[in-house]
């Protein structure tokens, strides 16, 4: 179960109000919110297993101001677990996954009687959901392929735009896939690495790009297996165009102009030139790594300039305790 504590803070006056609980485990901060005095939470009970003996179930609970459960939707997607969730006003969106990705659209306008309005099943899954507008939501995660009846092999990064204007029949309106199996992005687990502006049709995320050398497998077996990993070939930021109908590549930015072999693979995450954040001001897009800040034109992504931050390779994080 998950225990929720309620604390009242009025300047320096801090009072403990009480606690409540809901069955299951919560995934992250986006699986919880407060709306019109009620607390809403999405949880998973049980466990997921590749053997087919999974006991997992997924739920949404609504607690009143006294943290008592007053409404719920229970037992969604047996055998799967929640990969992402988002509460947006009177709607909730939950993505579960094991073999395919169901996106559930849930009406939470009546806190005592929440109900599933519709759902969409597609390959892959979303680790993070972000609102685009009242009728669309962005999902970023991984594509999947192959496997058996109980699981699929992760592939590259997939960014989807879901149209939920028809709540009973949500659709994947647009998508883009980046790289092969082994491709990764910090935006999958850190929303601060995700830059989006609807008015500028802009979406920017860091990407560690992996690509499969197909000839290696074609010579051996004549086909590329679904579980084949790609070799890491590049790290930087993907700058994407996004609108209601399409997601496309605007350009790519890297801080490691040499893209040397020794910087590839896991070392990219510790490299001083690993792009981790982005922001824009006026018509300039700035990307940030430990060793550099680079400015590019926001529209055509042409490089304008950069500054070296003086990062040394022997710098290591120092953690103070006390």
Coordinates of C-alpha atoms in Angstrom, one line a residue:
X1 CA 0.0 0.0 0.0
X2 CA 0.9 3.7 -0.3
X3 CA 0.5 5.9 2.7
X4 CA -0.3 9.6 2.1
X5 CA 0.3 12.2 4.8
X6 CA -1.4 15.6 4.9
X7 CA 0.4 18.6 6.4
X8 CA -0.9 22.2 6.6
X9 CA 1.8 24.9 6.1
X10 CA 0.9 28.5 6.9
X11 CA 4.2 30.4 6.9
X12 CA 6.0 29.2 10.0
X13 CA 2.9 27.4 11.4
X14 CA 3.2 23.7 10.4
X15 CA 0.5 21.3 11.5
X16 CA 0.1 17.6 10.8
X17 CA -3.5 17.0 9.6
X18 CA -3.7 13.2 9.1
X19 CA -3.0 10.3 6.8
X20 CA -4.7 8.0 4.4
X21 CA -3.7 5.0 2.2
X22 CA -4.4 3.4 -1.1
X23 CA -3.6 -0.2 -2.2
X24 CA -0.5 -0.6 -4.4
X25 CA 2.7 1.2 -5.2
X26 CA 2.9 4.6 -6.8
X27 CA 5.3 5.1 -9.8
X28 CA 6.3 8.8 -9.6
X29 CA 5.0 12.4 -8.9
X30 CA 2.9 12.4 -12.1
X31 CA 0.9 9.4 -10.7
X32 CA -0.5 11.8 -8.0
X33 CA -2.2 15.1 -7.9
X34 CA -4.7 17.3 -6.0
X35 CA -7.8 18.7 -7.6
X36 CA -10.7 20.6 -6.1
X37 CA -9.8 19.3 -2.6
X38 CA -9.5 15.7 -3.6
X39 CA -6.2 13.7 -3.8
X40 CA -5.9 11.4 -6.9
X41 CA -3.4 8.5 -7.2
X42 CA -2.7 5.7 -9.7
X43 CA -1.1 2.6 -8.3
X44 CA 0.0 -1.0 -9.2
X45 CA -0.5 -4.0 -7.0
X46 CA 1.1 -7.4 -7.4
X47 CA 4.0 -8.1 -9.7
X48 CA 4.8 -8.6 -13.4
X49 CA 6.4 -11.8 -14.7
X50 CA 7.6 -13.1 -18.0
X51 CA 6.5 -16.6 -17.1
X52 CA 2.8 -15.8 -17.4
X53 CA 2.2 -16.0 -13.6
X54 CA 1.9 -12.3 -13.1
X55 CA -0.4 -11.0 -10.4
X56 CA -0.3 -7.3 -11.2
X57 CA -3.3 -5.1 -11.4
X58 CA -3.6 -1.3 -11.9
X59 CA -5.9 1.1 -10.1
X60 CA -6.9 4.8 -9.7
X61 CA -8.1 6.0 -6.4
X62 CA -9.7 9.3 -5.4
X63 CA -9.4 10.4 -1.7
X64 CA -11.4 13.2 -0.1
X65 CA -10.0 16.0 2.1
X66 CA -10.0 13.6 5.0
X67 CA -7.9 11.2 2.9
X68 CA -10.7 8.6 2.8
X69 CA -11.2 6.7 -0.5
X70 CA -14.4 7.9 -2.1
X71 CA -14.0 6.7 -5.7
X72 CA -11.9 4.2 -7.7
X73 CA -11.3 2.4 -11.0
X74 CA -9.7 -0.9 -10.2
X75 CA -8.1 -3.9 -11.9
X76 CA -7.0 -2.3 -15.1
X77 CA -4.6 -4.3 -17.5
X78 CA -4.1 -7.5 -15.5
X79 CA -0.5 -8.8 -15.7
X80 CA 0.9 -5.3 -16.6
X81 CA 2.2 -2.4 -14.6
X82 CA 1.9 1.4 -14.9
X83 CA 4.7 3.0 -17.0
X84 CA 3.3 6.5 -17.0
X85 CA 0.4 8.5 -15.7
X86 CA -0.9 12.1 -16.0
X87 CA -3.8 13.9 -14.3
X88 CA -5.1 16.9 -16.3
X89 CA -8.2 18.5 -14.8
X90 CA -11.1 16.2 -15.2
X91 CA -9.2 13.6 -17.2
X92 CA -6.6 11.0 -16.2
X93 CA -4.3 9.2 -18.6
X94 CA -2.6 5.9 -17.7
X95 CA -0.2 3.9 -19.7
X96 CA 0.4 0.2 -18.8
X97 CA 2.7 -2.2 -20.6
X98 CA 3.9 -5.8 -20.8
X99 CA 3.4 -6.9 -24.4
X100 CA 1.6 -3.9 -25.9
X101 CA 0.9 -0.3 -24.7
X102 CA -2.7 0.4 -23.6
X103 CA -3.3 4.1 -23.1
X104 CA -6.4 4.5 -20.8
X105 CA -8.5 7.7 -20.9
X106 CA -10.3 8.0 -17.6
X107 CA -13.1 10.5 -16.6
X108 CA -12.5 11.8 -13.1
X109 CA -15.0 14.7 -13.2
X110 CA -17.2 12.8 -10.7
X111 CA -14.7 11.9 -7.9
X112 CA -17.1 9.3 -6.5
X113 CA -17.6 7.5 -9.9
X114 CA -14.5 7.7 -12.1
X115 CA -14.8 5.6 -15.2
X116 CA -12.7 4.5 -18.2
X117 CA -13.9 6.3 -21.3
X118 CA -11.7 4.5 -23.8
X119 CA -8.3 3.0 -24.5
X120 CA -5.8 2.5 -27.3
X121 CA -3.5 -0.5 -27.7
X122 CA -0.3 0.0 -29.7
X123 CA 3.2 -1.5 -29.8
X124 CA 5.7 0.1 -27.4
X125 CA 5.1 2.2 -24.3
X126 CA 5.4 5.7 -23.0
X127 CA 7.6 6.5 -19.9
X128 CA 6.4 10.1 -19.8
X129 CA 3.2 11.9 -20.8
X130 CA 3.0 15.6 -21.5
X131 CA -0.1 17.7 -22.4
X132 CA -0.1 19.2 -26.0
X133 CA -3.5 20.8 -25.8
X134 CA -7.0 19.8 -24.5
X135 CA -7.4 17.2 -27.3
X136 CA -3.8 15.8 -27.6
X137 CA -1.1 14.4 -25.4
X138 CA 2.5 13.6 -26.1
X139 CA 4.1 10.3 -25.1
X140 CA 7.8 9.5 -25.0
X141 CA 9.1 6.0 -24.5
X142 CA 10.4 3.0 -26.4
X143 CA 9.1 1.1 -29.4
X144 CA 8.9 -2.7 -29.0
X145 CA 9.0 -5.7 -31.3
X146 CA 9.0 -9.5 -31.3
X147 CA 9.2 -11.5 -28.0
X148 CA 6.5 -13.9 -27.1
X149 CA 3.0 -13.7 -25.6
X150 CA 4.4 -12.4 -22.4
X151 CA 6.9 -9.7 -23.4
X152 CA 8.4 -7.7 -26.3
X153 CA 12.0 -6.5 -27.0
X154 CA 12.6 -2.8 -26.4
X155 CA 13.8 -1.0 -29.6
X156 CA 14.6 2.7 -30.1
X157 CA 13.0 5.9 -28.8
X158 CA 9.4 6.5 -29.8
X159 CA 7.6 9.8 -29.5
X160 CA 3.9 9.8 -30.1
X161 CA 1.1 12.3 -30.4
X162 CA -2.2 10.9 -29.2
X163 CA -5.5 12.4 -30.3
X164 CA -8.0 12.0 -27.5
X165 CA -10.8 14.3 -28.9
X166 CA -12.9 11.1 -29.3
X167 CA -12.4 9.9 -25.8
X168 CA -13.9 6.5 -26.5
X169 CA -11.5 5.9 -29.4
X170 CA -8.1 7.6 -28.8
X171 CA -5.7 7.3 -31.7
X172 CA -1.9 7.7 -32.3
X173 CA -2.1 10.6 -34.6
X174 CA 1.6 10.9 -35.3
X175 CA 4.9 9.3 -34.2
X176 CA 8.6 9.4 -34.8
X177 CA 11.1 6.6 -34.0
X178 CA 14.7 7.3 -33.3
X179 CA 17.5 4.8 -33.4
X180 CA 17.7 1.1 -32.8
X181 CA 17.7 -1.0 -29.6
X182 CA 20.1 0.6 -27.2
X183 CA 19.1 4.2 -28.0
X184 CA 18.3 6.1 -24.8
X185 CA 17.2 9.5 -23.5
X186 CA 17.3 11.2 -20.1
X187 CA 13.9 12.5 -20.9
X188 CA 12.5 9.0 -20.3
X189 CA 13.0 9.4 -16.6
X190 CA 13.7 13.1 -16.0
X191 CA 11.1 15.5 -17.2
X192 CA 13.4 18.5 -16.9
X193 CA 15.3 17.1 -19.9
X194 CA 12.1 17.6 -22.0
X195 CA 11.6 20.9 -23.7
X196 CA 8.3 21.7 -25.4
X197 CA 6.6 24.8 -26.8
X198 CA 3.3 24.3 -28.7
X199 CA 3.4 27.8 -30.2
X200 CA 6.8 27.3 -31.7
X201 CA 6.1 23.7 -32.8
X202 CA 9.1 22.8 -30.8
X203 CA 10.2 19.6 -28.9
X204 CA 13.8 19.0 -27.8
X205 CA 15.2 16.0 -26.0
X206 CA 18.7 14.6 -25.4
X207 CA 19.4 11.4 -27.3
X208 CA 22.1 8.7 -27.1
X209 CA 21.8 7.2 -30.5
X210 CA 22.5 3.5 -31.2
X211 CA 22.5 2.0 -34.6
X212 CA 22.6 -1.7 -35.6
X213 CA 25.3 -2.8 -38.1
X214 CA 22.9 -5.0 -40.1
X215 CA 25.6 -6.5 -42.3
X216 CA 27.1 -8.3 -39.2
X217 CA 23.8 -10.2 -38.7
X218 CA 22.9 -10.7 -42.3
X219 CA 26.2 -12.5 -43.0
X220 CA 25.6 -14.8 -40.0
X221 CA 21.9 -15.6 -40.0
X222 CA 20.4 -13.7 -42.9
X223 CA 18.2 -11.5 -40.6
X224 CA 18.5 -9.1 -37.7
X225 CA 17.1 -10.5 -34.5
X226 CA 14.6 -8.4 -32.5
X227 CA 16.9 -8.5 -29.5
X228 CA 20.0 -7.2 -31.4
X229 CA 21.6 -4.1 -29.7
X230 CA 22.9 -1.2 -31.8
X231 CA 26.3 0.4 -31.3
X232 CA 26.3 3.9 -29.8
X233 CA 27.3 6.3 -32.5
X234 CA 26.2 9.7 -31.4
X235 CA 25.0 11.8 -28.4
X236 CA 23.4 15.2 -28.4
X237 CA 20.0 16.9 -28.7
X238 CA 17.3 16.1 -31.3
X239 CA 15.3 19.2 -32.2
X240 CA 11.9 18.2 -33.5
X241 CA 8.9 19.9 -35.2
X242 CA 5.6 18.9 -33.7
X243 CA 2.0 19.9 -34.7
X244 CA -1.4 18.2 -34.5
X245 CA -0.6 16.0 -37.5
X246 CA 3.1 15.4 -37.7
X247 CA 6.4 14.9 -35.8
X248 CA 9.5 15.5 -37.8
X249 CA 13.2 16.2 -37.4
X250 CA 14.2 19.9 -37.5
X251 CA 17.9 19.3 -36.7
X252 CA 20.5 17.7 -34.4
X253 CA 23.0 19.3 -32.0
X254 CA 26.1 17.7 -30.5
X255 CA 28.7 19.1 -28.1
X256 CA 31.2 16.3 -29.0
X257 CA 32.3 17.3 -32.5
X258 CA 34.8 14.4 -32.7
X259 CA 32.3 11.7 -31.5
X260 CA 35.4 9.7 -30.6
X261 CA 35.0 6.0 -30.0
X262 CA 36.2 6.3 -26.4
X263 CA 33.2 8.6 -25.6
X264 CA 30.7 6.1 -26.8
X265 CA 28.5 3.7 -24.9
X266 CA 27.9 4.1 -21.2
X267 CA 30.6 6.8 -21.1
X268 CA 28.4 9.2 -22.9
X269 CA 26.4 9.7 -19.7
X270 CA 29.6 10.7 -17.8
X271 CA 31.1 12.6 -20.7
X272 CA 31.6 16.3 -20.2
X273 CA 30.0 16.8 -23.6
X274 CA 26.9 14.8 -22.9
X275 CA 23.9 17.1 -23.7
X276 CA 21.5 17.0 -20.8
X277 CA 19.3 20.1 -20.9
X278 CA 18.0 22.7 -23.3
X279 CA 16.2 26.0 -23.2
X280 CA 15.4 28.9 -25.6
X281 CA 15.4 32.6 -25.4
X282 CA 14.0 34.7 -28.3
X283 CA 15.2 33.0 -31.5
X284 CA 18.1 31.1 -29.9
X285 CA 18.2 27.5 -28.7
X286 CA 20.7 26.7 -25.9
X287 CA 21.9 23.2 -25.2
X288 CA 23.8 22.5 -22.0
X289 CA 26.4 19.8 -21.0
X290 CA 28.9 19.8 -18.2
X291 CA 31.6 21.1 -20.4
X292 CA 29.8 23.5 -22.8
X293 CA 26.9 25.7 -23.6
X294 CA 26.0 26.0 -27.3
X295 CA 23.7 28.4 -29.1
X296 CA 21.9 27.5 -32.3
X297 CA 19.3 29.2 -34.4
X298 CA 15.9 28.1 -33.1
X299 CA 14.4 27.9 -36.6
X300 CA 17.0 26.2 -38.7
X301 CA 19.3 24.8 -35.9
X302 CA 22.4 26.3 -37.5
X303 CA 25.2 26.8 -34.9
X304 CA 25.8 30.3 -33.8
X305 CA 28.4 29.9 -31.1
X306 CA 29.4 28.3 -27.8
X307 CA 31.3 28.7 -24.6
X308 CA 33.6 26.1 -22.9
X309 CA 32.8 25.8 -19.2
X310 CA 36.3 24.7 -18.3
X311 CA 35.3 21.2 -17.1
X312 CA 38.2 18.9 -16.4
X313 CA 38.1 15.2 -17.0
X314 CA 39.2 14.5 -13.4
X315 CA 36.3 16.4 -11.9
X316 CA 34.1 14.0 -9.9
X317 CA 30.9 14.7 -8.0
X318 CA 31.4 15.4 -4.3
X319 CA 28.7 14.4 -2.0
X320 CA 28.6 16.0 1.4
X321 CA 26.9 14.3 4.4
X322 CA 26.3 15.6 7.8

